[in-house]
Short mmCIF file of C-alpha atoms and ligand atoms in Angstrom, two decimals:
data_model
loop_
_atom_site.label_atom_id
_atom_site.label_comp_id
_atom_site.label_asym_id
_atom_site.label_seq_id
_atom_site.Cartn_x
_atom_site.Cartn_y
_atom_site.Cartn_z
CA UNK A 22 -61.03 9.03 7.66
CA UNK A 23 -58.89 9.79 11.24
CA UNK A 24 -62.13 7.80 12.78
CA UNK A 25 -60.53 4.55 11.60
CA UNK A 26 -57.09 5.01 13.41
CA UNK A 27 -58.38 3.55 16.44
CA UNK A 28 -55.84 4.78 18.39
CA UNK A 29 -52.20 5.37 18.65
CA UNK A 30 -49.64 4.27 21.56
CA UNK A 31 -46.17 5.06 21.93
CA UNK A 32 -43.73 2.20 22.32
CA UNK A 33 -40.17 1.52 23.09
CA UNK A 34 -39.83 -0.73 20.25
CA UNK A 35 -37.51 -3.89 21.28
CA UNK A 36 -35.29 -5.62 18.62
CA UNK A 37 -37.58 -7.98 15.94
CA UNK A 38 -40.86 -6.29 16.25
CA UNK A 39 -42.79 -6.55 13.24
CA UNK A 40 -43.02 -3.73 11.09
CA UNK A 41 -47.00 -5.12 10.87
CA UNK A 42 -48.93 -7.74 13.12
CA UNK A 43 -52.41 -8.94 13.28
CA UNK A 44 -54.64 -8.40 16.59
CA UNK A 45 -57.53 -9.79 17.41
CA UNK A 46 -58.88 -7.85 20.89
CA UNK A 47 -62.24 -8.16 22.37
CA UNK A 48 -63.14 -5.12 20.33
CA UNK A 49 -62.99 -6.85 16.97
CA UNK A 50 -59.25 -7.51 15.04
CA UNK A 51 -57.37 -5.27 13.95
CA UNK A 52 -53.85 -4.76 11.87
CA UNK A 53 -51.20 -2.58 13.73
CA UNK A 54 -48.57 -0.84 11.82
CA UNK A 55 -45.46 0.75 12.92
CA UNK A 56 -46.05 4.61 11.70
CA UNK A 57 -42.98 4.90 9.01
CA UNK A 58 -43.51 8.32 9.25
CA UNK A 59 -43.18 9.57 12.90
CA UNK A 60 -39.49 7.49 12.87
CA UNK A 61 -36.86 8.10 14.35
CA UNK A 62 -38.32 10.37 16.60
CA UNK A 63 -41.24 8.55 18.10
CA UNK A 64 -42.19 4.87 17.78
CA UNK A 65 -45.90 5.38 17.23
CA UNK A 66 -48.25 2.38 16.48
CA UNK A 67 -51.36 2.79 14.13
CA UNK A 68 -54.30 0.12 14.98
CA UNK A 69 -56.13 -0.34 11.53
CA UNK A 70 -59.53 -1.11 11.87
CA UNK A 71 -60.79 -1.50 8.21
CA UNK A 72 -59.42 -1.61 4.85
CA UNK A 73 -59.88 2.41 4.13
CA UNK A 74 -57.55 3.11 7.44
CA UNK A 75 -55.09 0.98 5.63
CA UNK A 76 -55.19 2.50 2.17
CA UNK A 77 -54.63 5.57 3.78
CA UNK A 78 -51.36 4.59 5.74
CA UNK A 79 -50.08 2.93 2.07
CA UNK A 80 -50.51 6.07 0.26
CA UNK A 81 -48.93 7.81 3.32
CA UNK A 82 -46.10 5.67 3.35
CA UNK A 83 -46.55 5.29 7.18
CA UNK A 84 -46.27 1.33 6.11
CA UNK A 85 -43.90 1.22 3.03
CA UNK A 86 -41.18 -1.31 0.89
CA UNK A 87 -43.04 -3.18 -1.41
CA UNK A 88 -42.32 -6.69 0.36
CA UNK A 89 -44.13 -4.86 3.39
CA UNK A 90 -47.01 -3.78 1.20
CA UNK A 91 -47.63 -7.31 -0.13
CA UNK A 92 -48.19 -8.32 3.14
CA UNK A 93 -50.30 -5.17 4.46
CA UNK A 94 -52.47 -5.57 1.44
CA UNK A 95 -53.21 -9.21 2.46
CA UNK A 96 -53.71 -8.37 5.99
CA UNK A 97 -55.98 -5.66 5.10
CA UNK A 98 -58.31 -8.31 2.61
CA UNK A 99 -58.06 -10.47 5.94
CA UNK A 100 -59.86 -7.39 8.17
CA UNK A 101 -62.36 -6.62 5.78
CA UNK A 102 -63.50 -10.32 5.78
CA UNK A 103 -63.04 -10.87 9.35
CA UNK A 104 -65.28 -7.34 9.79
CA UNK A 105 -67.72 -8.19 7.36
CA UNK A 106 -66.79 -5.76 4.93
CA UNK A 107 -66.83 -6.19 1.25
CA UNK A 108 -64.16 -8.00 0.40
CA UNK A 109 -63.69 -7.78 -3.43
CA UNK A 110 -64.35 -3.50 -2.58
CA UNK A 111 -61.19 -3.59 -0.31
CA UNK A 112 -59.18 -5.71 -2.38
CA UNK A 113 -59.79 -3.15 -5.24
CA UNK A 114 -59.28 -0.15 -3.28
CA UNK A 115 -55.84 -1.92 -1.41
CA UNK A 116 -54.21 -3.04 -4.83
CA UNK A 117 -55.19 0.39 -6.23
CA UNK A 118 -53.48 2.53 -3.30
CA UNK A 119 -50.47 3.05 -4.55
CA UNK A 120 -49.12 1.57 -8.41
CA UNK A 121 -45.25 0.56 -8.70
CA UNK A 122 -44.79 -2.02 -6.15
CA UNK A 123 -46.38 -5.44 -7.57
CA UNK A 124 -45.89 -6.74 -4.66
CA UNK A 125 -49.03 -5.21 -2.95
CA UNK A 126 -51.22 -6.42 -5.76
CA UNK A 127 -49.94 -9.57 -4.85
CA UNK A 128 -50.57 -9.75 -1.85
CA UNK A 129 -54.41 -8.65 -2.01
CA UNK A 130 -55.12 -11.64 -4.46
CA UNK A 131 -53.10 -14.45 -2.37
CA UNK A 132 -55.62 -13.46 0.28
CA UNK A 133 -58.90 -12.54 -1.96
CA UNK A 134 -57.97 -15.95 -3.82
CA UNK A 135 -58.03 -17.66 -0.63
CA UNK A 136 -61.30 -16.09 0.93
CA UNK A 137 -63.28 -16.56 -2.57
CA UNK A 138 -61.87 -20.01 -3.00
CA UNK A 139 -62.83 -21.02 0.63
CA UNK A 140 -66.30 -19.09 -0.06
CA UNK A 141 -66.89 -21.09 -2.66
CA UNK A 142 -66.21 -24.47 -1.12
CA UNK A 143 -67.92 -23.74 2.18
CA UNK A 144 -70.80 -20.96 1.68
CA UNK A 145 -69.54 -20.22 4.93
CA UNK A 146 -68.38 -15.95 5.40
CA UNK A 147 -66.46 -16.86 8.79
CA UNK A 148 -64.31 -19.86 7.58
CA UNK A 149 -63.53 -17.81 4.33
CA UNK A 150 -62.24 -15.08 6.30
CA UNK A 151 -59.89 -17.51 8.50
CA UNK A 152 -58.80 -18.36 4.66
CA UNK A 153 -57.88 -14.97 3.92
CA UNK A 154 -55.69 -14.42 7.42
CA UNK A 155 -53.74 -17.57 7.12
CA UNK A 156 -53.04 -16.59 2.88
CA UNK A 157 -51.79 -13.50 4.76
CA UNK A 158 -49.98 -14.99 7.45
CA UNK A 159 -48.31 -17.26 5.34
CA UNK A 160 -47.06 -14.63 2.85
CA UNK A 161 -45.44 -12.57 5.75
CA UNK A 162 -43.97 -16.01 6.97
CA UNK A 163 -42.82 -16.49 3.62
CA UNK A 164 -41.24 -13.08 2.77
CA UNK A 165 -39.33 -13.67 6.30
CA UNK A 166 -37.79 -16.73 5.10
CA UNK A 167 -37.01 -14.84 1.84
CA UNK A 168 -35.50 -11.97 3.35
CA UNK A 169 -33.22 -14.94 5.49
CA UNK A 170 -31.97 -16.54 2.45
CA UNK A 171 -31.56 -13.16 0.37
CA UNK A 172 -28.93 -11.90 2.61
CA UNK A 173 -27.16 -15.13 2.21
CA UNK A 174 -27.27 -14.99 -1.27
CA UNK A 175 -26.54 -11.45 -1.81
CA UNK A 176 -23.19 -11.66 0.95
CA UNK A 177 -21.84 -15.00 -1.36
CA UNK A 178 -22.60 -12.77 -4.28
CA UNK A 179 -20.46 -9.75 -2.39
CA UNK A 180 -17.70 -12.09 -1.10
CA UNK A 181 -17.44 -13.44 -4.62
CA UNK A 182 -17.27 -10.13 -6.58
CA UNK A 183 -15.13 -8.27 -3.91
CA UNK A 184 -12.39 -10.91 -2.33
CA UNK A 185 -10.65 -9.59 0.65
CA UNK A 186 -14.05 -8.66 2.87
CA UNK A 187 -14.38 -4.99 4.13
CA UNK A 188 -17.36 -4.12 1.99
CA UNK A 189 -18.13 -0.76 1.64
CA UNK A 190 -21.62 -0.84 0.65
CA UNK A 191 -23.16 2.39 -0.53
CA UNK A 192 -27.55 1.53 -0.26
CA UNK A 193 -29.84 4.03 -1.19
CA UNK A 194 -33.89 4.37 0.49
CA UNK A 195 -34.92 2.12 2.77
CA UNK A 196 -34.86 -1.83 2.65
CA UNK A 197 -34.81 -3.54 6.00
CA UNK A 198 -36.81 -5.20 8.36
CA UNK A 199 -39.43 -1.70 7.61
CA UNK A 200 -39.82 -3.00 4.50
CA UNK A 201 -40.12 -6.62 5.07
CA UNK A 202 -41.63 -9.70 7.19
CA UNK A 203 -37.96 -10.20 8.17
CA UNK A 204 -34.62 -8.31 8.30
CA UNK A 205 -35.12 -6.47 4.58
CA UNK A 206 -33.74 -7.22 1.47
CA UNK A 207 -30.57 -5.14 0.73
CA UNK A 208 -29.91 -3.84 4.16
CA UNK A 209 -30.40 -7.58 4.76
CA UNK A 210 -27.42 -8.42 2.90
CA UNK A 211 -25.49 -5.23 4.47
CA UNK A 212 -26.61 -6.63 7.92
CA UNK A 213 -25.42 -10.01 7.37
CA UNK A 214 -21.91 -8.74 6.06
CA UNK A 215 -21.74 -6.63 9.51
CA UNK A 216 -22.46 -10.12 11.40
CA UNK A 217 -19.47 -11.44 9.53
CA UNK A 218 -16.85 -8.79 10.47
CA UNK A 219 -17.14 -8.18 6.33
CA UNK A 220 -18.82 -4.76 6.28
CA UNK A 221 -16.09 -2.09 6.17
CA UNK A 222 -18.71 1.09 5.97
CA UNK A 223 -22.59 1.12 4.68
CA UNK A 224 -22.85 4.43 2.93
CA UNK A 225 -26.44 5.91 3.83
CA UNK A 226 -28.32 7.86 0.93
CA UNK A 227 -30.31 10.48 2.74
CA UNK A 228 -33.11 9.68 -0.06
CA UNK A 229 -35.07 12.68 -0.75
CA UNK A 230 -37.68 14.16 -0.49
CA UNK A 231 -39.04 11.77 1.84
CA UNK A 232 -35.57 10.24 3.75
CA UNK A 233 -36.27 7.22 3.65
CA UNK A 234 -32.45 7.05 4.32
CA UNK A 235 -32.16 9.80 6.87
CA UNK A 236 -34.63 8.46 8.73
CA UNK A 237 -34.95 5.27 8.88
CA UNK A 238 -32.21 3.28 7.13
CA UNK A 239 -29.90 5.27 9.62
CA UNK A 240 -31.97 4.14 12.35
CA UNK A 241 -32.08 0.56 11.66
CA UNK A 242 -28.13 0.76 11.05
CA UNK A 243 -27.73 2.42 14.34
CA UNK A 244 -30.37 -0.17 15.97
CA UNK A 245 -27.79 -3.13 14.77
CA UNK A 246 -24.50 -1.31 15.79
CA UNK A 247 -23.61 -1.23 12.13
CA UNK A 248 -20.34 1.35 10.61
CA UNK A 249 -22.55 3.67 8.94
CA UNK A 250 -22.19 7.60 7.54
CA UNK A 251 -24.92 9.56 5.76
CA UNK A 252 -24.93 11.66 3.17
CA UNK A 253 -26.72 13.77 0.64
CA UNK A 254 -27.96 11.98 -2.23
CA UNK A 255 -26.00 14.60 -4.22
CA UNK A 256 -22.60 13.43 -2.64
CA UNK A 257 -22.58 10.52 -4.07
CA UNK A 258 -21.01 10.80 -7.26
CA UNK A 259 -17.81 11.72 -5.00
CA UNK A 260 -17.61 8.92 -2.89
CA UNK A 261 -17.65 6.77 -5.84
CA UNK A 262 -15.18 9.22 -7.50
CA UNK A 263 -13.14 8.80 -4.30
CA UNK A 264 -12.61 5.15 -5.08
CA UNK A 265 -14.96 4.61 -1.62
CA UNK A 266 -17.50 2.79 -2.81
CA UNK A 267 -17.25 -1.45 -3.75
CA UNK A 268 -20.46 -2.11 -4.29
CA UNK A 269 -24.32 -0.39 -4.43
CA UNK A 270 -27.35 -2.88 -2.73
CA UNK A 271 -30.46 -1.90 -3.06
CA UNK A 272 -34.15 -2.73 -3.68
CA UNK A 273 -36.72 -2.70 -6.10
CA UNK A 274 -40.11 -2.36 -6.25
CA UNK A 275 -41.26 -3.91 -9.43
CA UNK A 276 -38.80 -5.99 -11.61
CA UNK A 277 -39.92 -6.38 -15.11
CA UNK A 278 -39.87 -9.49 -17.26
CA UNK A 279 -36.61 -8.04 -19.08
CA UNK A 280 -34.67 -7.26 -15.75
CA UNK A 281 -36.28 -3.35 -15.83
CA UNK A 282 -35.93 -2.79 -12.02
CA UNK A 283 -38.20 0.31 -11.02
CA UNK A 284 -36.64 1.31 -7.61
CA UNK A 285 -36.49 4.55 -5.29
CA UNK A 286 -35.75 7.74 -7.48
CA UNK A 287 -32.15 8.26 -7.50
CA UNK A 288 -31.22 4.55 -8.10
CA UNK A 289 -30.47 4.97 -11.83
CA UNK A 290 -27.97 7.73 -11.31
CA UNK A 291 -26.54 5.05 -8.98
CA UNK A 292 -26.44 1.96 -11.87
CA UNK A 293 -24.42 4.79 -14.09
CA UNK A 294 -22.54 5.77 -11.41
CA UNK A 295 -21.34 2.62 -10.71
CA UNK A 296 -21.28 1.46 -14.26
CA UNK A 297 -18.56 4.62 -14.60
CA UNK A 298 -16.16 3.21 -11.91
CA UNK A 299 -16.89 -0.42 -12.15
CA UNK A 300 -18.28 -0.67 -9.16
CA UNK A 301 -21.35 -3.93 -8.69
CA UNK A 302 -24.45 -2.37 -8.73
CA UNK A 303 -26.65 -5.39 -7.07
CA UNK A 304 -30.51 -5.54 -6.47
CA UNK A 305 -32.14 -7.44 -3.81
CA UNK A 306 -35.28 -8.58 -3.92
CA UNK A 307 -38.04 -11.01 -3.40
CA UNK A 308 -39.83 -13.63 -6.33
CA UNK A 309 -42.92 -11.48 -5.66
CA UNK A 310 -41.15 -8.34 -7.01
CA UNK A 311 -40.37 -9.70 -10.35
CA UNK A 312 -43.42 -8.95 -12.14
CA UNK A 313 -43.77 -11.52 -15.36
CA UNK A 314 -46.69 -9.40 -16.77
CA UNK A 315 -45.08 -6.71 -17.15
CA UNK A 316 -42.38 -6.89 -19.92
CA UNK A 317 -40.15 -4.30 -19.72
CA UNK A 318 -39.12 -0.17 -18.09
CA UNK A 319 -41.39 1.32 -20.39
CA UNK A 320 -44.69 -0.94 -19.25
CA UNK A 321 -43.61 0.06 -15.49
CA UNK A 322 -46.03 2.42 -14.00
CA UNK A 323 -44.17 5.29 -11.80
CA UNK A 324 -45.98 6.82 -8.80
CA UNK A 325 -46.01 10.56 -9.09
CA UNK A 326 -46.56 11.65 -5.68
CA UNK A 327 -47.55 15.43 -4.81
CA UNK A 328 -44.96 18.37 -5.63
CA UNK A 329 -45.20 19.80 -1.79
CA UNK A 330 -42.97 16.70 -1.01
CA UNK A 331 -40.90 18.15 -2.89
CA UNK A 332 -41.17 22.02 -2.06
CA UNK A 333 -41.75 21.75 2.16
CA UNK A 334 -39.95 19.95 4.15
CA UNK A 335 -42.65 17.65 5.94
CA UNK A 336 -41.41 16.19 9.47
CA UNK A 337 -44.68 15.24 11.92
CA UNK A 338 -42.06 16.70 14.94
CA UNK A 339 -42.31 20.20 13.17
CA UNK A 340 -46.26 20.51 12.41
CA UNK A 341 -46.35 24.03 9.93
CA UNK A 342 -48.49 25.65 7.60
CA UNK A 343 -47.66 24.56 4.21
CA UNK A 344 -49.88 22.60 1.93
CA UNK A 345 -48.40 19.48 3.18
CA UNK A 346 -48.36 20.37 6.73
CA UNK A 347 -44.65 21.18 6.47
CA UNK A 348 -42.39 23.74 6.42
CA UNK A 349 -42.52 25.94 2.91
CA UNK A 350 -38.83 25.45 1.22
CA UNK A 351 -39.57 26.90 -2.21
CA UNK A 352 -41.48 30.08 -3.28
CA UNK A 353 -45.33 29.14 -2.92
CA UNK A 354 -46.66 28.47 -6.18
CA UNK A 355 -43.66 26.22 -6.96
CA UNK A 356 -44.72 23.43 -9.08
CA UNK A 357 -42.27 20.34 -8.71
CA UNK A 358 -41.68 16.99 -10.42
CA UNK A 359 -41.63 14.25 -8.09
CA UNK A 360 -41.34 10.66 -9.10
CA UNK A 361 -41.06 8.16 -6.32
CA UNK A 362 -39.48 5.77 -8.50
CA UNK A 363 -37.18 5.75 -11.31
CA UNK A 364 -36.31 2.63 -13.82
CA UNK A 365 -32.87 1.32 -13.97
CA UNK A 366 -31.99 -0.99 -17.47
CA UNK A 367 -31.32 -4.92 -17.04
CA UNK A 368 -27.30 -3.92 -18.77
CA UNK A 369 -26.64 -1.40 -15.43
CA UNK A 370 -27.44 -4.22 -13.03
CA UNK A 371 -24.95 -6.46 -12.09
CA UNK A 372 -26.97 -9.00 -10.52
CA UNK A 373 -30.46 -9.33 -9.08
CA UNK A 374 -30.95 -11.41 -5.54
CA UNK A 375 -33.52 -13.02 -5.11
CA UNK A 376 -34.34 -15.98 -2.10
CA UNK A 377 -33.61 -18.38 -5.08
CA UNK A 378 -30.00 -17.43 -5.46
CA UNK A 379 -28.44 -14.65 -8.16
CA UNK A 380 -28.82 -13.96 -11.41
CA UNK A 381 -25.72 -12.15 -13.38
CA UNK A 382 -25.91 -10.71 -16.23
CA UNK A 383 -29.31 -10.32 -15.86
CA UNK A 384 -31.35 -11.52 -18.66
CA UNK A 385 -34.80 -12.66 -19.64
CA UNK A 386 -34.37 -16.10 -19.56
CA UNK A 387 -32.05 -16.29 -16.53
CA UNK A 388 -34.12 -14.00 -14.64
CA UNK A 389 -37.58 -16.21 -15.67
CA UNK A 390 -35.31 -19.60 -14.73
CA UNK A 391 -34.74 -18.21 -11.59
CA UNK A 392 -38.29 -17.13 -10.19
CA UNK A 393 -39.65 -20.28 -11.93
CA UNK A 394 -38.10 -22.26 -9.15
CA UNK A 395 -39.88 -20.25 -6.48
CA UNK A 396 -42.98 -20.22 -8.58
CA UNK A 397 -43.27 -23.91 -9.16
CA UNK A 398 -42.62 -24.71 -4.93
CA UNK A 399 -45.38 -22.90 -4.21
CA UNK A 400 -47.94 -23.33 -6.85
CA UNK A 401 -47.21 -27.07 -5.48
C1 LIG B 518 -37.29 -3.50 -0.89
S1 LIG B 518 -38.73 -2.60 -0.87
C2 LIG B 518 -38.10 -1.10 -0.45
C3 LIG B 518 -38.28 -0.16 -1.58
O1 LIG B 518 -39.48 0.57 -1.36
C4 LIG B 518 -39.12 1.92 -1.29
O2 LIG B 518 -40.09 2.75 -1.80
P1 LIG B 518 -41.12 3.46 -0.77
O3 LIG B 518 -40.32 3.94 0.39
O4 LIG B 518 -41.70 4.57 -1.62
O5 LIG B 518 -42.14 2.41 -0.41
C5 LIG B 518 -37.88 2.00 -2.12
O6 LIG B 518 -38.15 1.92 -3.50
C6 LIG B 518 -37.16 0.81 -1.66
O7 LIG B 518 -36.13 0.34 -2.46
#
């Protein structure tokens, strides 16, 4: 499997560089990913060369945030054709790499759609494959504009519910421009506060086991000069109990038909946290989140990801000998229960965000009127 990372590079990585771009060198194209997992230390670069080498960086979460795995899964449709690989094999094995985020299922069939439709029409393998990339190019350009208009919603949303300005935004995991074609969804809306002189604090979840927080929603904060502190997941409860909190932002991975919104673990604690002191609890995310097919929580399928996550601490910096390749913090043996996502009821959301605007309370109906809008611009 390690054959397919080309190569890695180090780079200083300047302000807007895509969490994922398309190559096409001499050598054949290729998809380059920012490694999710080497940051903060080290900006690393992975250079995909087939659809297996990107499977394997999904289920590694070295590319991550379901908007971001949308477009990685259509990318990776895009190399297989443009290789001469199966197509329909990578599409399977790309949708089936990791289960919660609808987005990445997506994201394979806007560019398997494209390549079978242009197949089809043409009988020609090369122009189907241009099909494919431009279905994938235009999904990341899409999700860019979404992510642009998201933070504009979400900060008219936080203006409205909290008059006065000096947010203090408490956001848990990671949801900026690592997770997206453009600045993110929630730390979108925390980012575009911060360029308004209206973000008093962003409250950092450290998110574990994997710190998504830690690690990279402190370094994006830090990359954009923003006011931020983090803090155990377990703290929390006190900040909110401290009156320090005005209002929770964060993402989803798969919103179901109902308004279920199946998010990082540690989110639902959040919604009753914040349903306690009265404090907004707000999710931001893209059309291509909200998943109509899926009806409600109980129909949402939760990753379970392996237990040593749980019971090593796993850093690439710190290479050691545990099962993992990190460093043992539990007893060996220790089994561990580790959902990456847990599912947060449609009555502890406040509002959902989405590029067409908010809805609040979140319903059914409100939620379906909403995404119809998107839906029906680009079915045409
Ligand atoms: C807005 S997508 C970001 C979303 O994805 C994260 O999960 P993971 O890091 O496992 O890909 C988390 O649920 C974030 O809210």
């Amino acid at each position: 499997m390690a054959d397919q990372y080309a190569q890695t590079r180090e780079d200083n990585r300047p302000a807007g560089t895509p969490a994922i771009r398309w190559e096409e060198p001499p050598e054949g194209p290729v998809v380059v990913l920012l490694d999710q997992t080497r940051l903060p230390a080290e900006e690393v670069e992975l250079v995909c060369t087939d659809a297996p080498a990107l499977v394997e960086a999904i289920r590694s979460l070295a590319v991550r945030g379901a908007p971001l795995l949308g477009i990685a899964g259509a990318y990776g449709v895009a190399l297989a054709a443009a290789r001469g690989f199966d197509v329909d094999d990578a599409a399977a094995a790309l949708s089936g790499a990791r289960p919660t985020a609808v987005n990445l299922s997506v994201g394979v069939h806007r560019a398997q759609s494209a390549y079978q439709s242009a197949l089809a029409k043409t009988g020609d393998a090369r122009l189907a494959a241009s099909a494919a990339l431009a279905a994938a190019r235009q999904l990341h350009q899409e999700d860019a504009r979404a992510s642009a208009r998201m933070a504009e919603h979400g900060l008219a949303l936080l203006d409205e519910l909290l008059p006065g300005g000096g947010h203090r935004v408490l956001t848990h995991c990671n949801t900026g421009s690592l997770v997206s074609g453009g600045e993110g969804t929630a730390f979108a809306v925390a980012l575009a506060a911060h360029r308004a002189g209206r973000l008093r604090r962003l409250w950092v979840d450290e998110t574990r086991p994997l710190l998504q927080g830690a690690r990279l929603t402190a370094y994006e904060a830090a990359r954009n000069d923003l006011a931020y502190t983090l803090l155990t997941d377990n703290a929390a409860g006190s900040l909110f109990a401290a009156g320090e909190v005005d209002a929770v932002l964060v993402g989803a991975d798969r919103i179901a038909a109902d308004g279920s919104v199946a998010n990082k673990v540690g989110s639902y604690p959040l919604a009753v946290l914040a349903r306690y002191h009265h404090v907004p609890f707000i999710v931001v995310a893209p059309v291509t989140t909200v998943d109509p097919a899926t009806p409600d929580g109980a129909a949402i399928e939760v990753e379970q990801r392996p237990g040593y996550e749980v019971t090593e601490f796993i850093t690439p910096q710190v290479p050691v000998t545990g099962a993992g390749g990190g460093l043992p913090i539990a007893p060996l043996g220790t089994q561990a229960y580790n959902p990456a996502f847990d599912v947060t009821p449609p009555e502890l959301v406040t509002a959902i965000v989405t590029e067409e605007g908010a809805v609040s309370p979140v319903t059914a109906k409100g939620l379906a009127e909403l995404c119809g809008r998107s839906r029906q611009a680009t079915s045409g």
